XYZ file of C-alpha atoms in Angstrom:
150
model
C -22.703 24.486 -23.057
C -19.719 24.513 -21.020
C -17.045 22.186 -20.416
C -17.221 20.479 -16.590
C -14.193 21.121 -15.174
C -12.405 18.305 -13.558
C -13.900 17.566 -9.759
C -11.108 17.847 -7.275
C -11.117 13.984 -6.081
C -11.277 12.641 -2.718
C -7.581 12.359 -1.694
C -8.056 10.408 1.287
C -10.088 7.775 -0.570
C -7.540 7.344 -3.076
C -4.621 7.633 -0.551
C -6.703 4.071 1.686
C -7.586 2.153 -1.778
C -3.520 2.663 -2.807
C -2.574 1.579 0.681
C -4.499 -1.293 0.324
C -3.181 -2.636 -2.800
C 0.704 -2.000 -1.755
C -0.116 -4.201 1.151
C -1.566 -6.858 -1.228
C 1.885 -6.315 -3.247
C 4.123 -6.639 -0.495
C 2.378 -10.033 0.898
C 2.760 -11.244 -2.729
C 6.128 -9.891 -3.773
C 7.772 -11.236 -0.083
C 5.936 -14.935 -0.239
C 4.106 -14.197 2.932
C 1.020 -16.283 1.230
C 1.572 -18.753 -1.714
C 1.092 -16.952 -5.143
C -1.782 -19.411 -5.547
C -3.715 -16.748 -3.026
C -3.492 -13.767 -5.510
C -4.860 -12.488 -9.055
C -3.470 -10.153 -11.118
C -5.593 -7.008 -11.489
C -5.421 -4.149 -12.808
C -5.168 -0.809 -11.197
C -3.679 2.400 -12.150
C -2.840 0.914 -15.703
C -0.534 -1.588 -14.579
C -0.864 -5.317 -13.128
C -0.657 -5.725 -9.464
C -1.388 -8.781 -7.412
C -4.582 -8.787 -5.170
C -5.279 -11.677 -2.280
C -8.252 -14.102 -3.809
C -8.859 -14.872 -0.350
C -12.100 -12.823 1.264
C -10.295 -13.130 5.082
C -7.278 -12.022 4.274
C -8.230 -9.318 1.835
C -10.851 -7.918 5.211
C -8.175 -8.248 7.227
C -6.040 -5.921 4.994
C -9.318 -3.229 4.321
C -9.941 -3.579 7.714
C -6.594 -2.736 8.765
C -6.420 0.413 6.190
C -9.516 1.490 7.744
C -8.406 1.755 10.925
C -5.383 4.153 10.008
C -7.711 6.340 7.657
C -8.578 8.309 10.562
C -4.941 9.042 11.395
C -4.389 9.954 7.417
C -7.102 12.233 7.932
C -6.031 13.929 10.356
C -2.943 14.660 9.177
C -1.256 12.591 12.186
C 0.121 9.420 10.706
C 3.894 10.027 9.841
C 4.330 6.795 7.785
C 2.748 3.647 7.620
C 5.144 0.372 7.557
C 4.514 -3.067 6.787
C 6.820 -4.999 8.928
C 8.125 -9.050 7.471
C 8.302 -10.751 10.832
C 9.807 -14.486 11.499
C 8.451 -17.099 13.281
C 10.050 -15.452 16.405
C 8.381 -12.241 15.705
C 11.573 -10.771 14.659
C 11.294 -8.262 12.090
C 12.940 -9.161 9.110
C 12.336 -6.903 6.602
C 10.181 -3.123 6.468
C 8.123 -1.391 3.868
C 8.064 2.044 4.983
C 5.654 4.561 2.673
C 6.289 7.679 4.214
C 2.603 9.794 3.877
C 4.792 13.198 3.056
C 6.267 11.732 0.226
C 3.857 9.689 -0.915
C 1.302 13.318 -0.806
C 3.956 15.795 -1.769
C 2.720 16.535 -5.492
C -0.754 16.186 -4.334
C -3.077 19.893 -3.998
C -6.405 20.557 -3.314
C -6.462 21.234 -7.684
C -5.168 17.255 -8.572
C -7.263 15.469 -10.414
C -7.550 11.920 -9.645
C -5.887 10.916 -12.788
C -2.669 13.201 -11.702
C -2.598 11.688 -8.225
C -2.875 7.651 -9.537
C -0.543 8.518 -11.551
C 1.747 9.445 -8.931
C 0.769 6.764 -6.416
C 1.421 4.383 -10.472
C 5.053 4.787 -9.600
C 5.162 3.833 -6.228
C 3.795 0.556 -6.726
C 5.650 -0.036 -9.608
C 8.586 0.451 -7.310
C 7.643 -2.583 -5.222
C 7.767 -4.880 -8.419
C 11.353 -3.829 -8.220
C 11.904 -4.580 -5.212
C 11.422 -8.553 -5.735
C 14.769 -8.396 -7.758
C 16.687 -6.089 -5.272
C 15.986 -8.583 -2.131
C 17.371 -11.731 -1.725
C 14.544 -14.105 -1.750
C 11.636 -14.132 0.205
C 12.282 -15.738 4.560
C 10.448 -18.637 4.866
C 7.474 -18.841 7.665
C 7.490 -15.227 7.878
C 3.716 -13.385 8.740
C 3.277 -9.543 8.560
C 2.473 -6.437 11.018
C 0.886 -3.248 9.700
C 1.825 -0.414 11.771
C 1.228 3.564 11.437
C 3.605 5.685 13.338
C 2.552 9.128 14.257
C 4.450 12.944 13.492
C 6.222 13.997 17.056
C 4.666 16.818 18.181
């Protein structure tokens, strides 16, 4: 009887489902919604806060799902989550830029090895909070993907 080696994971998959989640973050840590809106889950070993709400947390799957094409085909450049005032002024970006977020990442990384990776980015968005001055008030959000110039 041989030991299974580990299954190469679906990248992609992992790469929408951590997308997802830093959205979630960003909406929390920036006081887009009330903190009432969010639980704290867990998710590659460390607590992150998730919308309660079912619209909002569509919207943001939704959203992710619609860009999952352009991570898939290599095309989206980075993906950036826009603060925007009641004037639809931006007021603060999130950029994750898709090389750097997938540079580490081969066809031979386990899933473990990628969350891991993808661990550190959101735990850079906690830090954040304390690096910003504090959250705009009546401020809504824009997901955007921007595409490699060809």
């Amino acid at each position: 009887f041989m030991a299974q080696q580990p299954q190469p994971c679906p990248v992609l998959d992992i790469l929408c489902e951590f997308l997802e989640v830093a959205i979630h973050s960003v909406l929390y840590y920036r006081a887009i919604y009330p903190p009432e809106v969010f639980e704290v889950r867990k998710k590659y070993d460390i607590p992150v806060h998730v919308s309660r709400s079912p619209l909002l947390s569509a919207y943001i799957a939704n959203s992710v799902g619609q860009i999952r094409p352009l991570l898939e085909s290599g095309s989206a450049d980075r993906i950036v989550i826009s603060v925007i005032d009641k004037n639809q002024n931006i007021v603060e970006r999130f950029v994750f830029e898709m090389e750097a977020i997938t540079a580490n990442v081969t066809e031979d990384s386990t899933k473990s090895q990628i969350e891991a990776g993808l661990r550190l980015f959101l735990m850079k968005i906690t830090v954040v909070e304390a690096l910003l001055k504090s959250p705009h008030p009546d401020t809504s959000f824009r997901i955007m993907a921007y595409m490699k110039k060809s």
